[in-house]
mmCIF file of C-alpha atoms in Angstrom:
data_model
loop_
_atom_site.group_PDB
_atom_site.id
_atom_site.type_symbol
_atom_site.label_atom_id
_atom_site.label_comp_id
_atom_site.label_asym_id
_atom_site.label_seq_id
_atom_site.Cartn_x
_atom_site.Cartn_y
_atom_site.Cartn_z
ATOM 1 C CA UNK A 91 -7.451 21.499 -68.287
ATOM 2 C CA UNK A 92 -8.393 18.597 -70.499
ATOM 3 C CA UNK A 93 -7.154 19.116 -74.022
ATOM 4 C CA UNK A 94 -9.903 16.856 -75.175
ATOM 5 C CA UNK A 95 -12.608 19.376 -74.313
ATOM 6 C CA UNK A 96 -11.586 22.891 -75.328
ATOM 7 C CA UNK A 97 -15.183 24.051 -75.108
ATOM 8 C CA UNK A 98 -17.329 25.370 -72.253
ATOM 9 C CA UNK A 99 -16.904 22.136 -70.348
ATOM 10 C CA UNK A 100 -13.140 22.403 -70.533
ATOM 11 C CA UNK A 101 -13.164 26.036 -69.466
ATOM 12 C CA UNK A 102 -15.370 25.233 -66.481
ATOM 13 C CA UNK A 103 -13.124 22.340 -65.468
ATOM 14 C CA UNK A 104 -10.061 24.520 -65.817
ATOM 15 C CA UNK A 105 -11.580 27.284 -63.739
ATOM 16 C CA UNK A 106 -12.698 24.788 -61.085
ATOM 17 C CA UNK A 107 -9.252 23.211 -60.811
ATOM 18 C CA UNK A 108 -7.673 26.647 -60.428
ATOM 19 C CA UNK A 109 -10.113 27.785 -57.764
ATOM 20 C CA UNK A 110 -10.059 24.500 -55.815
ATOM 21 C CA UNK A 111 -6.244 24.700 -55.754
ATOM 22 C CA UNK A 112 -6.207 28.389 -54.792
ATOM 23 C CA UNK A 113 -8.843 28.506 -52.076
ATOM 24 C CA UNK A 114 -9.860 24.924 -51.381
ATOM 25 C CA UNK A 115 -12.680 22.741 -52.660
ATOM 26 C CA UNK A 116 -15.035 23.492 -49.767
ATOM 27 C CA UNK A 117 -14.781 27.256 -50.044
ATOM 28 C CA UNK A 118 -15.335 27.459 -53.807
ATOM 29 C CA UNK A 119 -18.852 28.082 -55.125
ATOM 30 C CA UNK A 120 -20.397 27.206 -58.465
ATOM 31 C CA UNK A 121 -20.946 30.936 -59.067
ATOM 32 C CA UNK A 122 -17.219 31.577 -58.714
ATOM 33 C CA UNK A 123 -16.346 28.743 -61.076
ATOM 34 C CA UNK A 124 -18.747 30.041 -63.713
ATOM 35 C CA UNK A 125 -17.444 33.579 -63.312
ATOM 36 C CA UNK A 126 -13.804 32.513 -63.655
ATOM 37 C CA UNK A 127 -14.719 30.622 -66.828
ATOM 38 C CA UNK A 128 -16.590 33.642 -68.207
ATOM 39 C CA UNK A 129 -19.855 31.666 -68.250
ATOM 40 C CA UNK A 130 -23.125 31.647 -66.322
ATOM 41 C CA UNK A 131 -24.199 29.414 -63.442
ATOM 42 C CA UNK A 132 -26.895 28.158 -65.756
ATOM 43 C CA UNK A 133 -24.310 26.980 -68.259
ATOM 44 C CA UNK A 134 -22.486 25.257 -65.411
ATOM 45 C CA UNK A 135 -25.612 23.335 -64.448
ATOM 46 C CA UNK A 136 -26.248 22.443 -68.078
ATOM 47 C CA UNK A 137 -23.050 20.439 -67.921
ATOM 48 C CA UNK A 138 -22.600 19.349 -64.321
ATOM 49 C CA UNK A 139 -24.961 18.243 -61.564
ATOM 50 C CA UNK A 140 -22.845 19.824 -58.823
ATOM 51 C CA UNK A 141 -19.467 21.132 -57.765
ATOM 52 C CA UNK A 142 -18.095 17.650 -57.252
ATOM 53 C CA UNK A 143 -19.070 16.475 -60.711
ATOM 54 C CA UNK A 144 -16.844 19.072 -62.375
ATOM 55 C CA UNK A 145 -13.867 17.015 -61.181
ATOM 56 C CA UNK A 146 -15.266 13.780 -62.559
ATOM 57 C CA UNK A 147 -17.804 14.336 -65.321
ATOM 58 C CA UNK A 148 -17.008 13.410 -68.886
ATOM 59 C CA UNK A 149 -13.486 12.122 -68.278
ATOM 60 C CA UNK A 150 -14.708 8.689 -67.219
ATOM 61 C CA UNK A 151 -16.984 8.356 -70.249
ATOM 62 C CA UNK A 152 -14.274 9.583 -72.584
ATOM 63 C CA UNK A 153 -11.789 7.105 -71.121
ATOM 64 C CA UNK A 154 -14.384 4.362 -71.437
ATOM 65 C CA UNK A 155 -14.920 5.091 -75.130
ATOM 66 C CA UNK A 156 -11.214 5.022 -75.948
ATOM 67 C CA UNK A 157 -10.666 1.776 -74.058
ATOM 68 C CA UNK A 158 -13.644 0.035 -75.641
ATOM 69 C CA UNK A 159 -12.581 1.182 -79.112
ATOM 70 C CA UNK A 160 -9.042 -0.058 -78.554
ATOM 71 C CA UNK A 161 -10.195 -3.372 -77.065
ATOM 72 C CA UNK A 162 -12.600 -3.827 -79.955
ATOM 73 C CA UNK A 163 -9.796 -3.339 -82.480
ATOM 74 C CA UNK A 164 -7.393 -5.604 -80.641
ATOM 75 C CA UNK A 165 -6.772 -8.863 -82.572
ATOM 76 C CA UNK A 166 -8.224 -12.005 -81.020
ATOM 77 C CA UNK A 167 -4.806 -13.495 -80.380
ATOM 78 C CA UNK A 168 -3.777 -10.681 -78.045
ATOM 79 C CA UNK A 169 -4.012 -12.077 -74.495
ATOM 80 C CA UNK A 170 -6.729 -10.400 -72.404
ATOM 81 C CA UNK A 171 -4.446 -8.542 -69.990
ATOM 82 C CA UNK A 172 -2.370 -7.191 -72.878
ATOM 83 C CA UNK A 173 -5.529 -6.011 -74.620
ATOM 84 C CA UNK A 174 -6.640 -4.242 -71.445
ATOM 85 C CA UNK A 175 -3.279 -2.531 -71.033
ATOM 86 C CA UNK A 176 -3.326 -1.425 -74.682
ATOM 87 C CA UNK A 177 -6.699 0.172 -74.062
ATOM 88 C CA UNK A 178 -5.449 1.909 -70.933
ATOM 89 C CA UNK A 179 -2.359 3.108 -72.804
ATOM 90 C CA UNK A 180 -4.468 4.602 -75.586
ATOM 91 C CA UNK A 181 -6.584 6.480 -73.044
ATOM 92 C CA UNK A 182 -3.442 7.632 -71.232
ATOM 93 C CA UNK A 183 -1.982 8.968 -74.498
ATOM 94 C CA UNK A 184 -5.068 10.982 -75.315
ATOM 95 C CA UNK A 185 -6.078 12.136 -71.862
ATOM 96 C CA UNK A 186 -3.133 12.271 -69.487
ATOM 97 C CA UNK A 187 0.152 12.528 -71.408
ATOM 98 C CA UNK A 188 1.166 16.182 -71.578
ATOM 99 C CA UNK A 189 -1.269 17.084 -68.766
ATOM 100 C CA UNK A 190 0.705 15.931 -65.769
ATOM 101 C CA UNK A 191 0.269 19.157 -63.800
ATOM 102 C CA UNK A 192 -3.524 19.046 -64.163
ATOM 103 C CA UNK A 193 -3.679 15.382 -63.217
ATOM 104 C CA UNK A 194 -1.570 16.135 -60.120
ATOM 105 C CA UNK A 195 -3.718 19.116 -59.135
ATOM 106 C CA UNK A 196 -6.871 17.060 -59.500
ATOM 107 C CA UNK A 197 -5.373 14.214 -57.452
ATOM 108 C CA UNK A 198 -4.324 16.611 -54.679
ATOM 109 C CA UNK A 199 -7.838 18.077 -54.466
ATOM 110 C CA UNK A 200 -9.438 14.634 -54.207
ATOM 111 C CA UNK A 201 -6.826 13.492 -51.693
ATOM 112 C CA UNK A 202 -7.576 16.491 -49.474
ATOM 113 C CA UNK A 203 -11.365 15.948 -49.447
ATOM 114 C CA UNK A 204 -12.709 12.699 -47.992
ATOM 115 C CA UNK A 205 -16.140 13.453 -49.450
ATOM 116 C CA UNK A 206 -14.592 13.124 -52.925
ATOM 117 C CA UNK A 207 -12.902 9.775 -52.258
ATOM 118 C CA UNK A 208 -16.108 7.792 -52.464
ATOM 119 C CA UNK A 209 -16.955 9.191 -55.875
ATOM 120 C CA UNK A 210 -13.424 8.660 -57.173
ATOM 121 C CA UNK A 211 -13.538 5.051 -56.017
ATOM 122 C CA UNK A 212 -16.910 4.501 -57.623
ATOM 123 C CA UNK A 213 -15.577 5.854 -60.932
ATOM 124 C CA UNK A 214 -12.626 3.490 -60.698
ATOM 125 C CA UNK A 215 -14.893 0.560 -59.944
ATOM 126 C CA UNK A 216 -17.028 1.511 -62.940
ATOM 127 C CA UNK A 217 -13.936 1.440 -65.152
ATOM 128 C CA UNK A 218 -13.072 -2.048 -63.900
ATOM 129 C CA UNK A 219 -16.619 -3.155 -64.679
ATOM 130 C CA UNK A 220 -16.335 -1.707 -68.182
ATOM 131 C CA UNK A 221 -13.088 -3.552 -68.819
ATOM 132 C CA UNK A 222 -14.525 -6.823 -67.529
ATOM 133 C CA UNK A 223 -17.595 -6.409 -69.710
ATOM 134 C CA UNK A 224 -15.471 -5.775 -72.792
ATOM 135 C CA UNK A 225 -13.448 -8.906 -72.068
ATOM 136 C CA UNK A 226 -16.581 -11.008 -71.676
ATOM 137 C CA UNK A 227 -17.646 -9.696 -75.080
ATOM 138 C CA UNK A 228 -14.343 -11.126 -76.391
ATOM 139 C CA UNK A 229 -15.366 -14.527 -75.038
ATOM 140 C CA UNK A 230 -13.415 -14.455 -71.771
ATOM 141 C CA UNK A 231 -15.266 -16.212 -68.916
ATOM 142 C CA UNK A 232 -16.727 -13.949 -66.216
ATOM 143 C CA UNK A 233 -14.297 -14.797 -63.390
ATOM 144 C CA UNK A 234 -11.232 -14.379 -65.574
ATOM 145 C CA UNK A 235 -12.634 -11.189 -67.089
ATOM 146 C CA UNK A 236 -13.083 -9.620 -63.651
ATOM 147 C CA UNK A 237 -9.663 -10.646 -62.389
ATOM 148 C CA UNK A 238 -8.003 -9.452 -65.604
ATOM 149 C CA UNK A 239 -9.783 -6.109 -65.373
ATOM 150 C CA UNK A 240 -8.651 -5.757 -61.760
ATOM 151 C CA UNK A 241 -5.083 -6.673 -62.706
ATOM 152 C CA UNK A 242 -5.282 -4.019 -65.450
ATOM 153 C CA UNK A 243 -6.481 -1.463 -62.910
ATOM 154 C CA UNK A 244 -3.486 -2.351 -60.740
ATOM 155 C CA UNK A 245 -1.149 -1.828 -63.705
ATOM 156 C CA UNK A 246 -2.768 1.567 -64.320
ATOM 157 C CA UNK A 247 -2.467 2.592 -60.679
ATOM 158 C CA UNK A 248 1.204 1.561 -60.557
ATOM 159 C CA UNK A 249 2.062 3.388 -63.789
ATOM 160 C CA UNK A 250 0.207 6.569 -62.834
ATOM 161 C CA UNK A 251 1.867 6.708 -59.404
ATOM 162 C CA UNK A 252 5.299 6.463 -60.969
ATOM 163 C CA UNK A 253 4.447 9.014 -63.648
ATOM 164 C CA UNK A 254 3.369 11.545 -61.036
ATOM 165 C CA UNK A 255 6.795 11.465 -59.399
ATOM 166 C CA UNK A 256 8.599 14.583 -60.544
ATOM 167 C CA UNK A 257 11.865 12.744 -61.267
ATOM 168 C CA UNK A 258 10.068 10.511 -63.780
ATOM 169 C CA UNK A 259 10.613 11.722 -67.352
ATOM 170 C CA UNK A 260 9.537 8.708 -69.426
ATOM 171 C CA UNK A 261 6.261 8.733 -71.352
ATOM 172 C CA UNK A 262 3.271 7.293 -69.538
ATOM 173 C CA UNK A 263 2.839 4.611 -72.212
ATOM 174 C CA UNK A 264 6.258 3.228 -71.355
ATOM 175 C CA UNK A 265 5.437 3.216 -67.641
ATOM 176 C CA UNK A 266 2.329 1.128 -68.363
ATOM 177 C CA UNK A 267 4.500 -1.427 -70.160
ATOM 178 C CA UNK A 268 6.944 -1.407 -67.264
ATOM 179 C CA UNK A 269 4.171 -1.836 -64.678
ATOM 180 C CA UNK A 270 2.763 -4.778 -66.651
ATOM 181 C CA UNK A 271 6.212 -6.382 -66.732
ATOM 182 C CA UNK A 272 6.545 -5.778 -62.968
ATOM 183 C CA UNK A 273 3.196 -7.429 -62.280
ATOM 184 C CA UNK A 274 4.247 -10.405 -64.388
ATOM 185 C CA UNK A 275 7.491 -10.662 -62.436
ATOM 186 C CA UNK A 276 5.664 -10.381 -59.110
ATOM 187 C CA UNK A 277 3.112 -13.011 -60.092
ATOM 188 C CA UNK A 278 5.811 -15.321 -61.470
ATOM 189 C CA UNK A 279 6.494 -18.517 -59.586
ATOM 190 C CA UNK A 280 10.258 -18.218 -59.845
ATOM 191 C CA UNK A 281 12.180 -17.233 -56.734
ATOM 192 C CA UNK A 282 13.143 -13.551 -56.599
ATOM 193 C CA UNK B 142 -19.391 -12.811 -33.747
ATOM 194 C CA UNK B 143 -15.678 -13.344 -33.792
ATOM 195 C CA UNK B 144 -14.673 -16.578 -32.138
ATOM 196 C CA UNK B 145 -11.329 -15.043 -31.432
ATOM 197 C CA UNK B 146 -12.796 -12.646 -28.870
ATOM 198 C CA UNK B 147 -15.286 -14.458 -26.665
ATOM 199 C CA UNK B 148 -15.104 -11.622 -24.119
ATOM 200 C CA UNK B 149 -16.942 -8.314 -23.746
ATOM 201 C CA UNK B 150 -15.619 -7.110 -27.084
ATOM 202 C CA UNK B 151 -16.982 -10.173 -28.851
ATOM 203 C CA UNK B 152 -20.355 -9.868 -27.141
ATOM 204 C CA UNK B 153 -20.608 -6.213 -28.140
ATOM 205 C CA UNK B 154 -19.681 -6.997 -31.733
ATOM 206 C CA UNK B 155 -22.188 -9.820 -31.826
ATOM 207 C CA UNK B 156 -24.932 -7.618 -30.444
ATOM 208 C CA UNK B 157 -24.070 -4.825 -32.889
ATOM 209 C CA UNK B 158 -24.159 -7.173 -35.896
ATOM 210 C CA UNK B 159 -27.540 -8.489 -34.803
ATOM 211 C CA UNK B 160 -29.040 -5.050 -34.270
ATOM 212 C CA UNK B 161 -27.572 -3.537 -37.455
ATOM 213 C CA UNK B 162 -29.038 -6.436 -39.421
ATOM 214 C CA UNK B 163 -32.413 -6.250 -37.678
ATOM 215 C CA UNK B 164 -33.085 -2.528 -37.704
ATOM 216 C CA UNK B 165 -30.342 -0.914 -39.785
ATOM 217 C CA UNK B 166 -27.030 0.655 -38.905
ATOM 218 C CA UNK B 167 -28.362 4.228 -38.780
ATOM 219 C CA UNK B 168 -31.198 3.470 -36.391
ATOM 220 C CA UNK B 169 -29.160 1.506 -33.869
ATOM 221 C CA UNK B 170 -27.759 3.318 -30.824
ATOM 222 C CA UNK B 171 -24.752 2.497 -28.670
ATOM 223 C CA UNK B 172 -27.141 2.151 -25.695
ATOM 224 C CA UNK B 173 -29.081 -0.565 -27.533
ATOM 225 C CA UNK B 174 -25.900 -2.434 -28.442
ATOM 226 C CA UNK B 175 -24.677 -2.361 -24.838
ATOM 227 C CA UNK B 176 -28.058 -3.489 -23.546
ATOM 228 C CA UNK B 177 -28.273 -6.399 -26.005
ATOM 229 C CA UNK B 178 -24.783 -7.483 -24.926
ATOM 230 C CA UNK B 179 -25.746 -7.217 -21.249
ATOM 231 C CA UNK B 180 -23.110 -4.530 -20.679
ATOM 232 C CA UNK B 181 -23.044 -0.791 -20.006
ATOM 233 C CA UNK B 182 -22.517 2.082 -22.436
ATOM 234 C CA UNK B 183 -19.403 2.853 -20.455
ATOM 235 C CA UNK B 184 -18.010 -0.606 -21.213
ATOM 236 C CA UNK B 185 -18.819 -0.049 -24.869
ATOM 237 C CA UNK B 186 -16.804 3.152 -24.926
ATOM 238 C CA UNK B 187 -13.946 1.461 -23.099
ATOM 239 C CA UNK B 188 -13.558 -0.719 -26.170
ATOM 240 C CA UNK B 189 -14.793 1.327 -29.131
ATOM 241 C CA UNK B 190 -14.628 4.992 -30.087
ATOM 242 C CA UNK B 191 -18.041 4.912 -31.756
ATOM 243 C CA UNK B 192 -20.775 2.842 -33.367
ATOM 244 C CA UNK B 193 -18.801 2.461 -36.586
ATOM 245 C CA UNK B 194 -15.709 1.167 -34.846
ATOM 246 C CA UNK B 195 -17.570 -1.856 -33.478
ATOM 247 C CA UNK B 196 -17.620 -3.181 -37.063
ATOM 248 C CA UNK B 197 -13.908 -2.637 -37.570
ATOM 249 C CA UNK B 198 -11.974 -2.444 -34.313
ATOM 250 C CA UNK B 199 -9.569 -5.205 -33.320
ATOM 251 C CA UNK B 200 -10.119 -7.405 -36.368
ATOM 252 C CA UNK B 201 -7.636 -5.441 -38.471
ATOM 253 C CA UNK B 202 -4.979 -5.550 -35.757
ATOM 254 C CA UNK B 203 -5.580 -9.236 -35.162
ATOM 255 C CA UNK B 204 -5.289 -9.972 -38.881
ATOM 256 C CA UNK B 205 -2.126 -7.874 -39.036
ATOM 257 C CA UNK B 206 -0.515 -9.866 -36.212
ATOM 258 C CA UNK B 207 -1.267 -13.210 -37.808
ATOM 259 C CA UNK B 208 0.037 -12.109 -41.199
ATOM 260 C CA UNK B 209 3.237 -10.615 -39.803
ATOM 261 C CA UNK B 210 3.864 -13.730 -37.705
ATOM 262 C CA UNK B 211 3.333 -15.987 -40.727
ATOM 263 C CA UNK B 212 5.472 -13.812 -43.011
ATOM 264 C CA UNK B 213 8.201 -13.700 -40.379
ATOM 265 C CA UNK B 214 8.247 -17.517 -40.160
ATOM 266 C CA UNK B 215 8.186 -17.969 -43.931
ATOM 267 C CA UNK B 216 11.541 -19.302 -45.226
ATOM 268 C CA UNK B 217 13.619 -16.877 -47.297
ATOM 269 C CA UNK B 218 13.278 -18.960 -50.439
ATOM 270 C CA UNK B 219 9.484 -18.590 -50.526
ATOM 271 C CA UNK B 220 8.709 -16.040 -53.288
ATOM 272 C CA UNK B 221 7.205 -12.791 -51.919
ATOM 273 C CA UNK B 222 3.703 -13.242 -53.329
ATOM 274 C CA UNK B 223 3.527 -16.802 -51.996
ATOM 275 C CA UNK B 224 4.635 -15.586 -48.576
ATOM 276 C CA UNK B 225 1.915 -12.925 -48.637
ATOM 277 C CA UNK B 226 -0.753 -15.440 -49.599
ATOM 278 C CA UNK B 227 0.381 -17.823 -46.842
ATOM 279 C CA UNK B 228 -0.050 -14.987 -44.358
ATOM 280 C CA UNK B 229 -3.506 -14.176 -45.689
ATOM 281 C CA UNK B 230 -4.452 -17.864 -45.565
ATOM 282 C CA UNK B 231 -3.392 -18.148 -41.940
ATOM 283 C CA UNK B 232 -5.512 -15.115 -41.030
ATOM 284 C CA UNK B 233 -8.435 -16.532 -43.018
ATOM 285 C CA UNK B 234 -8.176 -19.845 -41.155
ATOM 286 C CA UNK B 235 -8.255 -18.191 -37.752
ATOM 287 C CA UNK B 236 -10.686 -15.372 -38.419
ATOM 288 C CA UNK B 237 -13.072 -16.166 -41.260
ATOM 289 C CA UNK B 238 -13.313 -19.928 -41.798
ATOM 290 C CA UNK B 239 -16.394 -21.193 -39.963
ATOM 291 C CA UNK B 240 -17.781 -17.657 -39.631
ATOM 292 C CA UNK B 241 -19.193 -17.158 -43.104
ATOM 293 C CA UNK B 242 -22.589 -15.925 -41.932
ATOM 294 C CA UNK B 243 -21.038 -13.238 -39.752
ATOM 295 C CA UNK B 244 -18.671 -12.124 -42.496
ATOM 296 C CA UNK B 245 -21.624 -11.890 -44.885
ATOM 297 C CA UNK B 246 -23.749 -9.931 -42.418
ATOM 298 C CA UNK B 247 -20.899 -7.526 -41.774
ATOM 299 C CA UNK B 248 -20.305 -7.080 -45.519
ATOM 300 C CA UNK B 249 -24.001 -6.385 -46.146
ATOM 301 C CA UNK B 250 -24.076 -3.704 -43.439
ATOM 302 C CA UNK B 251 -21.024 -1.940 -44.861
ATOM 303 C CA UNK B 252 -22.370 -2.250 -48.397
ATOM 304 C CA UNK B 253 -25.629 -0.595 -47.370
ATOM 305 C CA UNK B 254 -23.959 2.385 -45.668
ATOM 306 C CA UNK B 255 -21.778 4.675 -47.787
ATOM 307 C CA UNK B 256 -20.441 6.313 -44.624
ATOM 308 C CA UNK B 257 -18.835 2.970 -43.729
ATOM 309 C CA UNK B 258 -17.172 2.438 -47.132
ATOM 310 C CA UNK B 259 -14.469 4.994 -46.523
ATOM 311 C CA UNK B 260 -13.414 3.358 -43.271
ATOM 312 C CA UNK B 261 -13.482 -0.119 -44.800
ATOM 313 C CA UNK B 262 -11.289 1.080 -47.650
ATOM 314 C CA UNK B 263 -8.867 2.738 -45.267
ATOM 315 C CA UNK B 264 -8.574 -0.505 -43.298
ATOM 316 C CA UNK B 265 -7.855 -2.398 -46.497
ATOM 317 C CA UNK B 266 -5.232 0.144 -47.540
ATOM 318 C CA UNK B 267 -3.627 -0.169 -44.115
ATOM 319 C CA UNK B 268 -3.416 -3.952 -44.596
ATOM 320 C CA UNK B 269 -1.691 -3.465 -47.969
ATOM 321 C CA UNK B 270 0.774 -1.091 -46.313
ATOM 322 C CA UNK B 271 1.460 -3.670 -43.603
ATOM 323 C CA UNK B 272 2.128 -6.376 -46.164
ATOM 324 C CA UNK B 273 4.431 -4.105 -48.170
ATOM 325 C CA UNK B 274 6.329 -3.148 -45.021
ATOM 326 C CA UNK B 275 6.790 -6.794 -44.049
ATOM 327 C CA UNK B 276 8.136 -7.569 -47.523
ATOM 328 C CA UNK B 277 10.604 -4.688 -47.361
ATOM 329 C CA UNK B 278 11.790 -6.148 -44.059
ATOM 330 C CA UNK B 279 12.486 -9.367 -46.019
ATOM 331 C CA UNK B 280 14.728 -7.369 -48.361
ATOM 332 C CA UNK B 281 12.238 -6.823 -51.194
ATOM 333 C CA UNK B 282 12.674 -3.415 -52.882
ATOM 334 C CA UNK B 283 9.973 -0.824 -52.178
ATOM 335 C CA UNK B 284 8.266 -0.832 -55.609
ATOM 336 C CA UNK B 285 8.105 -4.619 -55.788
ATOM 337 C CA UNK B 286 6.929 -4.827 -52.176
ATOM 338 C CA UNK B 287 4.018 -2.486 -52.857
ATOM 339 C CA UNK B 288 2.963 -4.218 -56.064
ATOM 340 C CA UNK B 289 3.235 -7.657 -54.430
ATOM 341 C CA UNK B 290 1.122 -6.486 -51.489
ATOM 342 C CA UNK B 291 -1.497 -5.121 -53.898
ATOM 343 C CA UNK B 292 -1.478 -8.368 -55.875
ATOM 344 C CA UNK B 293 -1.950 -10.222 -52.580
ATOM 345 C CA UNK B 294 -4.899 -7.974 -51.734
ATOM 346 C CA UNK B 295 -6.400 -8.826 -55.129
ATOM 347 C CA UNK B 296 -5.979 -12.542 -54.411
ATOM 348 C CA UNK B 297 -7.723 -12.043 -51.052
ATOM 349 C CA UNK B 298 -10.585 -10.091 -52.615
ATOM 350 C CA UNK B 299 -11.081 -12.739 -55.311
ATOM 351 C CA UNK B 300 -11.034 -15.620 -52.831
ATOM 352 C CA UNK B 301 -13.375 -13.922 -50.365
ATOM 353 C CA UNK B 302 -15.903 -13.078 -53.081
ATOM 354 C CA UNK B 303 -16.022 -16.671 -54.220
ATOM 355 C CA UNK B 304 -16.248 -17.982 -50.658
ATOM 356 C CA UNK B 305 -19.250 -15.766 -49.945
ATOM 357 C CA UNK B 306 -21.236 -17.362 -52.755
ATOM 358 C CA UNK B 307 -23.609 -19.814 -51.144
ATOM 359 C CA UNK B 308 -22.894 -22.568 -53.662
ATOM 360 C CA UNK B 309 -19.218 -22.554 -52.707
ATOM 361 C CA UNK B 310 -18.386 -25.325 -50.232
ATOM 362 C CA UNK B 311 -14.596 -25.488 -50.397
ATOM 363 C CA UNK B 312 -12.458 -24.178 -47.523
ATOM 364 C CA UNK B 313 -11.340 -20.582 -47.809
ATOM 365 C CA UNK B 314 -7.666 -21.642 -47.772
ATOM 366 C CA UNK B 315 -8.215 -23.596 -50.969
ATOM 367 C CA UNK B 316 -9.947 -20.622 -52.608
ATOM 368 C CA UNK B 317 -6.901 -18.466 -51.827
ATOM 369 C CA UNK B 318 -4.683 -20.991 -53.611
ATOM 370 C CA UNK B 319 -7.081 -21.068 -56.542
ATOM 371 C CA UNK B 320 -7.229 -17.253 -56.744
ATOM 372 C CA UNK B 321 -3.430 -17.088 -56.731
ATOM 373 C CA UNK B 322 -3.297 -19.616 -59.563
ATOM 374 C CA UNK B 323 -5.907 -17.584 -61.472
ATOM 375 C CA UNK B 324 -3.892 -14.393 -61.070
ATOM 376 C CA UNK B 325 -0.806 -16.226 -62.326
ATOM 377 C CA UNK B 326 -2.750 -17.455 -65.339
ATOM 378 C CA UNK B 327 -4.176 -13.995 -66.036
ATOM 379 C CA UNK B 328 -0.756 -12.345 -65.749
ATOM 380 C CA UNK B 329 0.897 -15.021 -67.876
ATOM 381 C CA UNK B 330 2.070 -14.020 -71.329
ATOM 382 C CA UNK B 331 0.722 -17.138 -72.997
ATOM 383 C CA UNK B 332 -2.364 -16.769 -75.161
ATOM 384 C CA UNK B 333 -5.610 -17.773 -73.445
#
């Protein structure tokens, strides 16, 4: 699945996504995932703690790195929320754009398994924390940093939802910009 | 706990909060809750499906009613996000203001029990859906309604977090107004 890891990890994640979609998350074993990927169970456990982690591992850290790099390179005069959205756009370009089917498959698997929700939500919360931390490092006060990070997460959620609609053909980057503009309009004090 | 239900339901919720705090959620039985409230297990099950529901039941519906009433009475020229925040403020006045200790105890119990997180999050998502639905009924388009509801939920989350800090003495209503102003500032295009 993820272009950004064409190695054993990527093959295992690919195999897992296929098997979870074919026969369900519950009914798939680590042995089957390893076999489909042409690797051993041992290799699987070198990379992932369990069957759940194959859906989550690495991606969050990779996304974190891209966002922090982008935020770090963002000029000081870029307003905090814009800097956050630039970071999210860079991660979207590298990780999601061109992989819509995989992102949809992954989302459907998580949606269908309540035991995965908690972990997904914790990963999202960790991303918000990362964004807030990066903003504090730019000199933004703690309250504003948290609220800006949460507003950024809302922009991401809005853009991703739209992107996953099959009728939507625009690049993800553009949908992030549109979602940011929508949030600004919604938050505006002017009458609708 | 909740002033708004000084009947059997309120006594059961009070007893449950006390026992969960004293001896933990896991180790508390429905029989103990009923006994502490001076009621029977049968009465408990007349009101709640299970031990978890005693932390959640009724409050969400009560909050929903207040918000819908307030939104319905809000003049058409009130911008959608302001109407949402007015609804949330009205619910906060009636349900939370003056009950900070209970709200904190309830939050600590949910925080300590991962099995409760999922239900808490589903209740929050249901509130966002309710807000979005009420906005659509006011003629707001579906995308804007959803984003406005989510922005309102973010305002609520920000205000509640601040209110639960012991140093904070201002009324919750005022913290909602402040959180809305903060979100507007964060979303603004002006440099910080």
